[in-house]
Coordinates of C-alpha atoms in Angstrom, one line a residue:
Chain A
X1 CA 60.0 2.4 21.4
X2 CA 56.7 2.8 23.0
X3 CA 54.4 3.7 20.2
X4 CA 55.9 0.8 17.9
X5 CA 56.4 -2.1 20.7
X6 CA 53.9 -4.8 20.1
X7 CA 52.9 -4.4 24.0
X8 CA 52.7 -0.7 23.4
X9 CA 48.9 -0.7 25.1
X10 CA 49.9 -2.4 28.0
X11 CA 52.5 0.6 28.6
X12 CA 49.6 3.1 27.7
X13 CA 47.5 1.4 29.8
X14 CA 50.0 1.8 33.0
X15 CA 49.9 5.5 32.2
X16 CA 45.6 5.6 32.4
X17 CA 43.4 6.9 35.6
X18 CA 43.6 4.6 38.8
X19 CA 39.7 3.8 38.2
X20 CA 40.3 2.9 34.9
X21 CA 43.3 0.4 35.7
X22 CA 41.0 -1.1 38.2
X23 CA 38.2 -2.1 36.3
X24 CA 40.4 -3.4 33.8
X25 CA 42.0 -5.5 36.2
X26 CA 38.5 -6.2 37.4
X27 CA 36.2 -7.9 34.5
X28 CA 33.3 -8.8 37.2
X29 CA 33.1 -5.3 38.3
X30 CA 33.2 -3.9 34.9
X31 CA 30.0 -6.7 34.1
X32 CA 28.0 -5.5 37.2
X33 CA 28.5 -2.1 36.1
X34 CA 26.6 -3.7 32.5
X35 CA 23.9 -5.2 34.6
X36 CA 23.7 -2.3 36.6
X37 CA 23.1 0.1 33.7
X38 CA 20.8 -2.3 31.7
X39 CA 18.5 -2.1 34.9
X40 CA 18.8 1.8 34.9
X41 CA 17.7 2.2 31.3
X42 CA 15.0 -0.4 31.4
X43 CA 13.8 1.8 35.1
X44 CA 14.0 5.3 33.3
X45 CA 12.3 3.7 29.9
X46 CA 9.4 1.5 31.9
X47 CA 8.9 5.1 34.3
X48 CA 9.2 7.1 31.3
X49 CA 8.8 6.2 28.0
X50 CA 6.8 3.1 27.8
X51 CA 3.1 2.4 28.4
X52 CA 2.8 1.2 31.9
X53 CA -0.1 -1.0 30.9
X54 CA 2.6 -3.2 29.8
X55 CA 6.0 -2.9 31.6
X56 CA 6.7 -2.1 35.0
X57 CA 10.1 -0.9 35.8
X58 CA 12.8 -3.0 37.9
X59 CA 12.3 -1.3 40.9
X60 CA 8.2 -1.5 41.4
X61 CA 8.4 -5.5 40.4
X62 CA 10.7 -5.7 43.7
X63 CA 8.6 -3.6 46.0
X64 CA 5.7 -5.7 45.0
X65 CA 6.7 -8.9 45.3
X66 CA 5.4 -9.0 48.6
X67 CA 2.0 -8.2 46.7
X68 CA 2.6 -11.1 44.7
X69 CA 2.9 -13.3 47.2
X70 CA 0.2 -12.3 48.8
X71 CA -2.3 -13.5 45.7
X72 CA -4.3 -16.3 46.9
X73 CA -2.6 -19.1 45.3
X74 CA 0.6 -17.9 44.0
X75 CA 3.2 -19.0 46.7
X76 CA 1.2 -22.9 46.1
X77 CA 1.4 -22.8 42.6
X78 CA 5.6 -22.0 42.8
X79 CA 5.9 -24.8 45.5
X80 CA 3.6 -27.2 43.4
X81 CA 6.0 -26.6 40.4
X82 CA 9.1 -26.8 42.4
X83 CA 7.7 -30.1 43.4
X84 CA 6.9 -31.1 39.9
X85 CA 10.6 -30.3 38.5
X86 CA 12.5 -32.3 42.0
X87 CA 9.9 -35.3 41.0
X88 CA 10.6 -35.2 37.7
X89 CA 14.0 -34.9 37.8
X90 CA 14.6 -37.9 40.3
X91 CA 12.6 -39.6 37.9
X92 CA 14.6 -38.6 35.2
X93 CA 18.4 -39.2 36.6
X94 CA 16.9 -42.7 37.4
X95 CA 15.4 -43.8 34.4
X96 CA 18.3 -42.0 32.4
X97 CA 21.1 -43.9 34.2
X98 CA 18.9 -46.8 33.9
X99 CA 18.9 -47.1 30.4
X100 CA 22.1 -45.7 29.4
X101 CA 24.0 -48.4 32.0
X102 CA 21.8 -51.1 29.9
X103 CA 22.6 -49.7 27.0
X104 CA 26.2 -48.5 27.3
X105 CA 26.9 -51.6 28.8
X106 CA 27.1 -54.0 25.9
X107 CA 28.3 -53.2 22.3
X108 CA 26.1 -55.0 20.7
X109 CA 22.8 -53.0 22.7
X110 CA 24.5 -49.8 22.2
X111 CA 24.7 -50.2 18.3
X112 CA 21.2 -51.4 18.6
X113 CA 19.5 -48.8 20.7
X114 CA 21.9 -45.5 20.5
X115 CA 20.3 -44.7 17.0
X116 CA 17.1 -45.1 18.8
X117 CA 17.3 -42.9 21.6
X118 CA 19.0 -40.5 19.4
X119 CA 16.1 -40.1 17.0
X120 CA 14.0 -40.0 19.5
X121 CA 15.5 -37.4 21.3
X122 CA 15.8 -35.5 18.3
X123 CA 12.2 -35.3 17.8
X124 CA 10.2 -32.3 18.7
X125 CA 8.7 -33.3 21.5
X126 CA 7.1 -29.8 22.1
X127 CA 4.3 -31.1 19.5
X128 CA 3.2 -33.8 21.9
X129 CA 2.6 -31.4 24.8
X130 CA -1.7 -31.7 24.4
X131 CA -0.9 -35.5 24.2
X132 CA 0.3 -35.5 27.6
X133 CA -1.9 -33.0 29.1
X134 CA -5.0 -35.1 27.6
X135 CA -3.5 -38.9 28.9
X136 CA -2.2 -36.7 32.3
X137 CA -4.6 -34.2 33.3
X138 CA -4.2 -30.6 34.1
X139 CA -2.5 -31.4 37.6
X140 CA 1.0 -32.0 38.1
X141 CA 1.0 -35.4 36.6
X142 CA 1.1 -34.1 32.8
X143 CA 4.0 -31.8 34.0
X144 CA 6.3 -34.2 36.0
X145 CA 5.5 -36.9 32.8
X146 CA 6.5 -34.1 30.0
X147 CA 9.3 -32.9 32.4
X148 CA 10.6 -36.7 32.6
X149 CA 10.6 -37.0 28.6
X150 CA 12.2 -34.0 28.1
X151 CA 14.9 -34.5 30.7
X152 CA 15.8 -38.8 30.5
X153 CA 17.5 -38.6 27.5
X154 CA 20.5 -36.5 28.1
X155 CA 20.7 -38.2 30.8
X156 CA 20.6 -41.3 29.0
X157 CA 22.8 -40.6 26.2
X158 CA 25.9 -39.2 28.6
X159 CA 25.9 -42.3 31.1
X160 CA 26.0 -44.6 27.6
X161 CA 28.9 -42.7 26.4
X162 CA 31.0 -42.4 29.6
X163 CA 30.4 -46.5 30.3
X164 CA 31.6 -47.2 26.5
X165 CA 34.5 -45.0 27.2
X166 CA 35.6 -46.9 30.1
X167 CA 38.9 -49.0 28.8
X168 CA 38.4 -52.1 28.4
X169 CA 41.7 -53.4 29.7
X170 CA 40.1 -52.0 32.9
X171 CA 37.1 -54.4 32.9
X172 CA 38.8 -57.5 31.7
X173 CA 41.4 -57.1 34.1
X174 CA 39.3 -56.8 37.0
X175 CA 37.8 -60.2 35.6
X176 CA 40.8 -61.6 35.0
X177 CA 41.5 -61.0 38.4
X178 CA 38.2 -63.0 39.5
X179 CA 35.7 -59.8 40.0
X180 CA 32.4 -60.9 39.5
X181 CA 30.2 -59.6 37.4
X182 CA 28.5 -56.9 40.4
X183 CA 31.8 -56.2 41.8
X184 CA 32.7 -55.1 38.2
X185 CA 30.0 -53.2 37.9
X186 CA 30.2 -51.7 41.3
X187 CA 34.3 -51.0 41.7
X188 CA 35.0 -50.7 38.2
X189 CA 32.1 -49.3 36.0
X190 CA 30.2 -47.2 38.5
X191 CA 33.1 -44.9 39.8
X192 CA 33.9 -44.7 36.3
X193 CA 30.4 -43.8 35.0
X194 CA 30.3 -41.0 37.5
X195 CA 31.7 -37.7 36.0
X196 CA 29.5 -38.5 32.7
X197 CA 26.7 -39.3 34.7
X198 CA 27.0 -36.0 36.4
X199 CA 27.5 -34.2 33.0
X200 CA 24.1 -36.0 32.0
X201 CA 22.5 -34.6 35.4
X202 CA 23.6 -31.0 34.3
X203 CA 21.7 -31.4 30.8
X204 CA 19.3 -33.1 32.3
X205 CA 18.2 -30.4 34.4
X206 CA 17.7 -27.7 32.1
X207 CA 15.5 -30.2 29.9
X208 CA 13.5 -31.0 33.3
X209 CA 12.7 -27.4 33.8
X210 CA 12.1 -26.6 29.9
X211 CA 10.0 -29.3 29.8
X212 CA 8.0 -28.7 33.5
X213 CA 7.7 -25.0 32.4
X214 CA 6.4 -25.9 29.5
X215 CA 3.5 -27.8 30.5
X216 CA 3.3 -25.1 33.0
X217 CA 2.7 -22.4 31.0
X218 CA 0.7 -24.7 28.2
X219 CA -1.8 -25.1 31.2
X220 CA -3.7 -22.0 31.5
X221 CA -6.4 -23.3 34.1
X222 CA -4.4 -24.0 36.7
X223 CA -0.5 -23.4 38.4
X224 CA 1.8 -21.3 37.2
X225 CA -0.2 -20.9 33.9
X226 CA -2.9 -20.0 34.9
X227 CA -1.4 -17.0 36.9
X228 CA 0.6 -15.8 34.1
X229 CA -2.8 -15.8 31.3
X230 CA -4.4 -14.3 34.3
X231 CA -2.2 -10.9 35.3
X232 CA -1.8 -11.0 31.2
X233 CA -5.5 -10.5 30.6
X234 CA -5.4 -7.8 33.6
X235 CA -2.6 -6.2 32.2
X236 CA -0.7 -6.5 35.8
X237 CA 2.6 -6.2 34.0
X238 CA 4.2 -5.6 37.8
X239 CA 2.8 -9.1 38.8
X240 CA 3.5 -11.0 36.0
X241 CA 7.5 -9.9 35.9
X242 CA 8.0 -10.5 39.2
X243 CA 6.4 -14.0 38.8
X244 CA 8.4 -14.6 35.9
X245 CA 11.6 -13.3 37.7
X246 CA 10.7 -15.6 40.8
X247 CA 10.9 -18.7 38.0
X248 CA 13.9 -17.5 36.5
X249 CA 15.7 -17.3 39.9
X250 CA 14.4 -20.9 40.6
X251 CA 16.1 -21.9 37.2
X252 CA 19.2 -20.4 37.7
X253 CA 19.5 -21.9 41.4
X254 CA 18.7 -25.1 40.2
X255 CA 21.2 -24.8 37.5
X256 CA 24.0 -23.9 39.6
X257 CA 23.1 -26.7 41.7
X258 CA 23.6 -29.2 39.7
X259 CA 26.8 -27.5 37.9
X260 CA 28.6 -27.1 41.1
X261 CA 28.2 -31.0 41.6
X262 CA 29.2 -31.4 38.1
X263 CA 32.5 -29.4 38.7
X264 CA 32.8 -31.4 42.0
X265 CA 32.4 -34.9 41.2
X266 CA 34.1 -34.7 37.5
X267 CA 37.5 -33.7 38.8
X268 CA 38.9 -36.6 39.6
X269 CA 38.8 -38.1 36.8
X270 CA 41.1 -34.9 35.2
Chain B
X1 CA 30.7 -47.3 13.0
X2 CA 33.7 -49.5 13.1
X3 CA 34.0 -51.4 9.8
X4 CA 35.9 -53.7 11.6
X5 CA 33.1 -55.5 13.1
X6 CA 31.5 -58.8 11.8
X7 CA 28.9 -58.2 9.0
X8 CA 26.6 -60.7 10.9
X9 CA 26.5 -57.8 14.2
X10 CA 25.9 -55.1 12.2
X11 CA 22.9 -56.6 10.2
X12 CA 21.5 -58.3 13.5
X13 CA 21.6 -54.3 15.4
X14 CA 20.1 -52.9 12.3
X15 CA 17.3 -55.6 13.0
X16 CA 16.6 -55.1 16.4
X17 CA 16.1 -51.7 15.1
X18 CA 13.9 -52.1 12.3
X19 CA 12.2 -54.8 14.5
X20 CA 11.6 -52.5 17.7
X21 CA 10.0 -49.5 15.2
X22 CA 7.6 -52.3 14.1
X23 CA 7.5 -53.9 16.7
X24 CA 6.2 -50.1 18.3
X25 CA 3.7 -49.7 14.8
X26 CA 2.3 -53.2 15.6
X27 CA 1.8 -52.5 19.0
X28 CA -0.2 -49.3 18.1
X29 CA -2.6 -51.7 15.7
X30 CA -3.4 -54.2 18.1
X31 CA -3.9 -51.7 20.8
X32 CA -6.5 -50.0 18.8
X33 CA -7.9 -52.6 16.8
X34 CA -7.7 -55.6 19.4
X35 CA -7.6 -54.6 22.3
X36 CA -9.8 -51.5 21.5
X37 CA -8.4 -49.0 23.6
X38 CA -10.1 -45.7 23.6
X39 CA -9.8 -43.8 20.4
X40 CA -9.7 -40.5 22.2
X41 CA -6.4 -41.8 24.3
X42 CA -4.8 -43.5 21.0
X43 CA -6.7 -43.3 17.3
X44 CA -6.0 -45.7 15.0
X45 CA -3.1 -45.1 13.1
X46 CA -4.6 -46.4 9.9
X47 CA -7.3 -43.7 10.3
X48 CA -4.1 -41.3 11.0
X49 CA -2.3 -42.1 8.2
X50 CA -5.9 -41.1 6.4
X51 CA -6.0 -37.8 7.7
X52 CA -2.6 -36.8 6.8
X53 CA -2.8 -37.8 3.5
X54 CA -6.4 -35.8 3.5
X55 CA -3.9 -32.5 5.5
X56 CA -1.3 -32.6 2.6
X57 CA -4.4 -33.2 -0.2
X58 CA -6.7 -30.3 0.7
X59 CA -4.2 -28.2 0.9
X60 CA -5.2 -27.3 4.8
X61 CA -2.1 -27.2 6.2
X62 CA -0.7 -24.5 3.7
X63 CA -1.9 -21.4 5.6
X64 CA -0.2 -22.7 9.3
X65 CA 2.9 -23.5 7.7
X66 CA 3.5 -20.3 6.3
X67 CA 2.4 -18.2 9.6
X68 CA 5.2 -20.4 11.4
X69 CA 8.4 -20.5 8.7
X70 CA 7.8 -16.7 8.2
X71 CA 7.9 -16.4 12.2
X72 CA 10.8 -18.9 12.1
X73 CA 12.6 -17.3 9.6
X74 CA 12.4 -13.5 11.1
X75 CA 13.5 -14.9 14.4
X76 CA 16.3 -17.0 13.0
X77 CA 17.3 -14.0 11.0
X78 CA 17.4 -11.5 13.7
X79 CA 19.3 -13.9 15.9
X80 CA 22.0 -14.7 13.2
X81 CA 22.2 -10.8 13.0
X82 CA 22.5 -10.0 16.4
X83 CA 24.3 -13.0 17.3
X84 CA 26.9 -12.7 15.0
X85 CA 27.9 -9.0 15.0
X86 CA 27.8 -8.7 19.0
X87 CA 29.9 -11.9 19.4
X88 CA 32.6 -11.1 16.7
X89 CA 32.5 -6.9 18.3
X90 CA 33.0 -8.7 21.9
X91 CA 35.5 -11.4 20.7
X92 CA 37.6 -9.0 19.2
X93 CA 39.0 -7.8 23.0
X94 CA 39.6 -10.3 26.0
X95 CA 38.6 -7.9 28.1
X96 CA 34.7 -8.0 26.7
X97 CA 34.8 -11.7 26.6
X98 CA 35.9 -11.6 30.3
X99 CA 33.0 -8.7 31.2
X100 CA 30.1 -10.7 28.2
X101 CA 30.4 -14.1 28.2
X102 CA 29.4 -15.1 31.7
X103 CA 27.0 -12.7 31.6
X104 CA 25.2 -14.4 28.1
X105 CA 26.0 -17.8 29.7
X106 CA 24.2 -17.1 33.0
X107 CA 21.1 -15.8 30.8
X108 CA 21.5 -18.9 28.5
X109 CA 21.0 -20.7 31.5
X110 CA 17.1 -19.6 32.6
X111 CA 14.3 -21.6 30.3
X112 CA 13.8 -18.2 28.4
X113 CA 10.4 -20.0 27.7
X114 CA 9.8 -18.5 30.6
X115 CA 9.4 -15.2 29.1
X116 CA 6.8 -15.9 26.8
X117 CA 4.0 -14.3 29.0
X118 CA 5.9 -11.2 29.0
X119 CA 6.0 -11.3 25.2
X120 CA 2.4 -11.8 24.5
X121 CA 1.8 -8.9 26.8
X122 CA 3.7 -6.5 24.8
X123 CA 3.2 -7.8 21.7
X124 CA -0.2 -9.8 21.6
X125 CA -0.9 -13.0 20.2
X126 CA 0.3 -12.8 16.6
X127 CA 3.1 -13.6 15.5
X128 CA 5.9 -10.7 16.9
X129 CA 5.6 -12.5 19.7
X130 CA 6.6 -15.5 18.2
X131 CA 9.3 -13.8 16.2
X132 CA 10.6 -12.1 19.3
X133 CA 10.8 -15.4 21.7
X134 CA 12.5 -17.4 18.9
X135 CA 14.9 -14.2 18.5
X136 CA 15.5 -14.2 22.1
X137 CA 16.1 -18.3 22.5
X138 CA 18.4 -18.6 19.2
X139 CA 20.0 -15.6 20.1
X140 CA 22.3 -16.8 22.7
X141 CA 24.3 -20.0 21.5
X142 CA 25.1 -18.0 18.2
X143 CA 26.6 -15.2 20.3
X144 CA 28.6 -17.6 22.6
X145 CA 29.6 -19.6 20.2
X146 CA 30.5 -16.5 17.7
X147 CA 32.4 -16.0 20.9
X148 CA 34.3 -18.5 21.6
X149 CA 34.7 -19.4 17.8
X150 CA 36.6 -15.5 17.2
X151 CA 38.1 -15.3 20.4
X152 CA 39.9 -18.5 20.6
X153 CA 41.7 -18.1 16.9
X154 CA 45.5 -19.4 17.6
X155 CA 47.2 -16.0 18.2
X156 CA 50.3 -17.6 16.7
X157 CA 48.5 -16.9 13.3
X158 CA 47.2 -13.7 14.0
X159 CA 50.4 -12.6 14.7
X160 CA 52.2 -14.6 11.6
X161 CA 49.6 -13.2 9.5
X162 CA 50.1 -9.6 10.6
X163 CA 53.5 -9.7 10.7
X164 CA 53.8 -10.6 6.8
X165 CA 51.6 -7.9 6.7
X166 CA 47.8 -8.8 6.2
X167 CA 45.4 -5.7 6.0
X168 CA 42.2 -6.5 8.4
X169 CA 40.3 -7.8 5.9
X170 CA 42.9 -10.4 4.7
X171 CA 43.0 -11.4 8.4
X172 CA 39.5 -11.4 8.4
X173 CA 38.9 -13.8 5.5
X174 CA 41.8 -16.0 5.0
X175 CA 42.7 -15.8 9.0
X176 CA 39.8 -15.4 11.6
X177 CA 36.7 -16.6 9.6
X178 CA 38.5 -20.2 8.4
X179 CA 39.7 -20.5 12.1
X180 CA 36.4 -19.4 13.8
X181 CA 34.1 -20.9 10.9
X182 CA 33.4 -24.9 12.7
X183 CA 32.6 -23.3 16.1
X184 CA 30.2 -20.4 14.9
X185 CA 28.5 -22.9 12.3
X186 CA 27.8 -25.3 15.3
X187 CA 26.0 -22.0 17.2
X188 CA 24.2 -21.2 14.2
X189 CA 22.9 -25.3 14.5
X190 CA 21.8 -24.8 18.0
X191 CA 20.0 -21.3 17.5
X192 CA 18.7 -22.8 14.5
X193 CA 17.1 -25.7 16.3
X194 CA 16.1 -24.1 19.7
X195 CA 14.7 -21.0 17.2
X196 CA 12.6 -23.3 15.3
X197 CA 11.2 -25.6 18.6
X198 CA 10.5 -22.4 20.7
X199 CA 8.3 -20.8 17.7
X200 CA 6.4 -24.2 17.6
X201 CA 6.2 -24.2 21.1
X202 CA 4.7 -20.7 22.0
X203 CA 2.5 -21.3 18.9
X204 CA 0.8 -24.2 21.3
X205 CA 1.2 -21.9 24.7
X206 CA -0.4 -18.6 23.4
X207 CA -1.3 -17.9 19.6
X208 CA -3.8 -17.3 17.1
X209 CA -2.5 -19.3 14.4
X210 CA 0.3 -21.8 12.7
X211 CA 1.2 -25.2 13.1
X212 CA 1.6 -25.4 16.9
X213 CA -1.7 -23.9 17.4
X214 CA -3.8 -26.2 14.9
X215 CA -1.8 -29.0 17.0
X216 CA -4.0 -27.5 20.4
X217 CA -6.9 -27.1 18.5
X218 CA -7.6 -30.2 17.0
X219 CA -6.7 -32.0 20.9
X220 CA -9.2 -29.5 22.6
X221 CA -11.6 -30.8 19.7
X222 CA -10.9 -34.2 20.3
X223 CA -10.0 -34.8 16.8
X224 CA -7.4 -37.0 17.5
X225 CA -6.7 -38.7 14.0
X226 CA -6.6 -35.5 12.5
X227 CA -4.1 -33.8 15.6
X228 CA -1.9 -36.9 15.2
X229 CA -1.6 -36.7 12.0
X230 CA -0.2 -33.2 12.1
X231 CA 1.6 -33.9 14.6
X232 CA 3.9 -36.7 12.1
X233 CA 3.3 -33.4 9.7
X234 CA 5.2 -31.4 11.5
X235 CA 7.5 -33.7 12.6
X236 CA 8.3 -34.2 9.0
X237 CA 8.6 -30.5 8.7
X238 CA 11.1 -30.1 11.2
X239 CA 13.3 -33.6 9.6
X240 CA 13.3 -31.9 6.0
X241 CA 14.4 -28.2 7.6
X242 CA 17.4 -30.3 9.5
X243 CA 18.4 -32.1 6.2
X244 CA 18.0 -28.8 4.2
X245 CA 20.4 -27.0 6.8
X246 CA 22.9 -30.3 6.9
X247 CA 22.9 -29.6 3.3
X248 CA 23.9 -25.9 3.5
X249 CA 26.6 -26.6 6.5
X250 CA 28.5 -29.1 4.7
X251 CA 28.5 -26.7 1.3
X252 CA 29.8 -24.1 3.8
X253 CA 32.6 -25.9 5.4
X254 CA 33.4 -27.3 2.0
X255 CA 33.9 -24.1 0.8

């Protein structure tokens, strides 16, 4: 009965060591364990294997990042482009919900202008990065501008779609009923707009700090740039990933940020 | 969209379009010729439209364009690769897609632009690094979408289909690979994409040659007809690889 029941590995499973049964029962334990050996093979291969002009291994990177904040300059140059991507993405979120209220608001503009803002958000905006660096400057300008362009227009596009979702019976009732035109737009289309424009926020992000990054790294005579073509050309492998890393973990804050309020201001509407 | 509406909208919406991309051209004219605004902020795009048709004449462009579609085209390939066999190994077990996919989605998560720098070091300024960054940023929406496309197959049919007794590579072709096929073709859209804009991208952070580079070069010589005029190039480029691929996706799903 055991070997031909379709649930015969569940009963196997019963029947395994304790430690097994655990980590089965425990996926995040089990991908910890992952992480945990990825970091052990890229320590013994950096320490061992690999030319340590060129890769440092886990452990030295976080010893040294006191070293790293200690270069002249560094610690400025992550606060300057922490400041760049906040800027930007205010700027962003504003001129995104901007435009897509405009545009989602009316039929007639969104049939216009959606095909617009869609090809222009499909172009590859990567290939205009000198153009904004030449009309911006090296300083944070060029950065916060490229960030913007890269970050509006998810932001746009959501907030459109979730205001032409809304159901129409819902706006001409509230007319019907006398609203005027801002109370529609502030009891009725606002609270509505809000989960999409959240969703927009989310996408928004990561195109803020792909497109601040960007610029940032584009930039190799000043900021974040500049340190990471400098500790290249010194072959400071030990600097450079722990810079790197210090970016990433900015990211990935950032990210969950702006997920969490995502999660939190979308439910209401499910 | 909706067929249903009055002829008379849809042609006035496709005029306020063709009117606002003219309306943008005309804009660029004046500026330049009227107004004379500073050829090195905004060349003329009469002398643009000069110098790409002198790009595609001489023949210039040939050299860049094959340094970055052979880099495209390694880094697409080993992220299909990669992407696809991981994703349908881990899909196959809940228990992996509960241990990988937050892991890959946490990953997907960090501008892996960022790891450029880290690239170039290890691999120098030709193209591997290239190859290996595009690799690395196309990588991850195949995988989760190979994923999520594998792992969530009805298991009403896998279990129909075994239990009339498919061998694994019935189930594999008439079952999992139908099922799964709209959902890993959308991933292989994404990683196609991102693969494509990250190569151009790191070819104007850090390289020695192809597209993205000439694209720096010309704007630190202030040849800004001639860096324009790529840039449409390119632009173009990137349109005709998107139409080429919409091609090969619908002849995919049709089959």
């Amino acid at each position: 009965m055991a070997v031909t029941h379709p649930h015969a590995r569940t009963a196997i499973v019963r029947t395994e060591a304790p430690l097994k049964r655990w980590f089965l029962r425990h996926p995040g334990a089990m991908r910890g364990l992952v992480i945990a050996l990825l970091l052990l093979i890229w320590e013994f291969a950096a320490r061992f294997l690999l030319d340590s002009d060129f890769i440092s291994p886990p452990s030295v990177v976080l010893m040294s990042l006191g070293t790293l904040f200690a270069t002249p300059g560094v610690p400025k140059a992550l606060g300057l482009a922490l400041y760049e991507i906040a800027i930007g993405f205010a700027l962003a979120a504003v001129i995104g919900a901007g435009i897509g209220l405009a545009v989602g608001l009316s039929r007639f503009a969104h049939r216009s202008f959606m095909p617009i803002i869609l090809l222009l958000y499909g172009l590859p905006q990567v290939t205009i990065l000198p153009i904004f660096v030449l009309l911006f400057g090296i300083g944070a300008a060029s950065k916060i501008a490229f960030g913007v362009s890269h970050g509006m227009f998810p932001i746009m596009i959501s907030v459109a779609a979730g205001v032409q979702k809304i159901n129409p019976v819902l706006r001409t009732s509230a007319r019907s009923m006398g609203a005027s035109r801002a109370q529609i737009l502030y009891h009725v289309i606002f609270p509505h707009a809000v989960p999409s424009f959240f969703t927009g926020l989310r996408l928004g992000m990561t195109g803020v700090l792909l497109g601040v990054l960007l610029a940032e790294l584009y930039v190799s005579t000043a900021g974040i740039g500049f340190f990471t073509s400098l500790f290249t050309q010194n072959l400071e492998p030990t600097r450079l990933i722990g810079l790197v890393a210090m970016l990433a973990v900015i990211a990935v804050v950032l990210n969950e940020i702006v997920r969490r309020a995502e999660l939190h201001y979308g439910r209401w509407r499910a | 969209m909706n067929s249903r509406e009055p002829l008379a909208i849809r042609i006035a919406s496709r005029g306020v379009q063709a009117f606002f991309l003219l309306g943008l051209l005309l804009v660029w004219f004046v500026a330049t010729n009227v107004w004379h605004i500073s050829t090195i902020l905004l060349p003329n795009p009469l002398n643009v439209w000069q110098q790409l048709i002198d790009v595609v004449r001489s023949g210039e462009f040939v050299g860049d364009l094959r340094i970055t579609l052979t880099e495209f085209a390694s880094a697409f390939t080993i992220a299909v690769a990669l992407g696809v066999t991981v994703g349908y190994s881990i899909s196959r077990s809940r228990y992996l897609i509960k241990v990988f996919e937050p892991l890959f989605s946490a990953i997907y998560a960090i501008p892996i632009i960022l790891f450029l720098p880290l690239y170039v070091m290890i691999w120098g300024l030709g193209p591997p690094s290239k190859i290996a960054l595009g690799a690395t940023i196309g990588f991850f929406p195949i995988v989760l979408n190979t994923i999520s496309g594998f792992g969530s197959v009805d298991r009403t049919l896998t279990s129909a289909a075994r239990s009339m007794g498919a061998s694994d590579m019935q189930m594999f072709w008439h079952v999992l690979l139908p099922a799964a096929l709209p959902i890993v073709l959308a991933g292989l859209r994404m990683g196609f994409t991102v693969a494509l804009l990250s190569v151009i991208g790191s070819e104007t952070i850090a390289a020695l040659a192809g597209l993205g580079h000439r694209i720096v070069n010309l704007a630190e010589n202030m040849e800004m007809a001639r860096m324009f005029a790529y840039i449409v190039f390119v632009v173009a480029i990137v349109a005709v690889l998107n139409v080429a691929l919409t091609m090969i996706e619908a002849y995919a799903r049709w089959q």
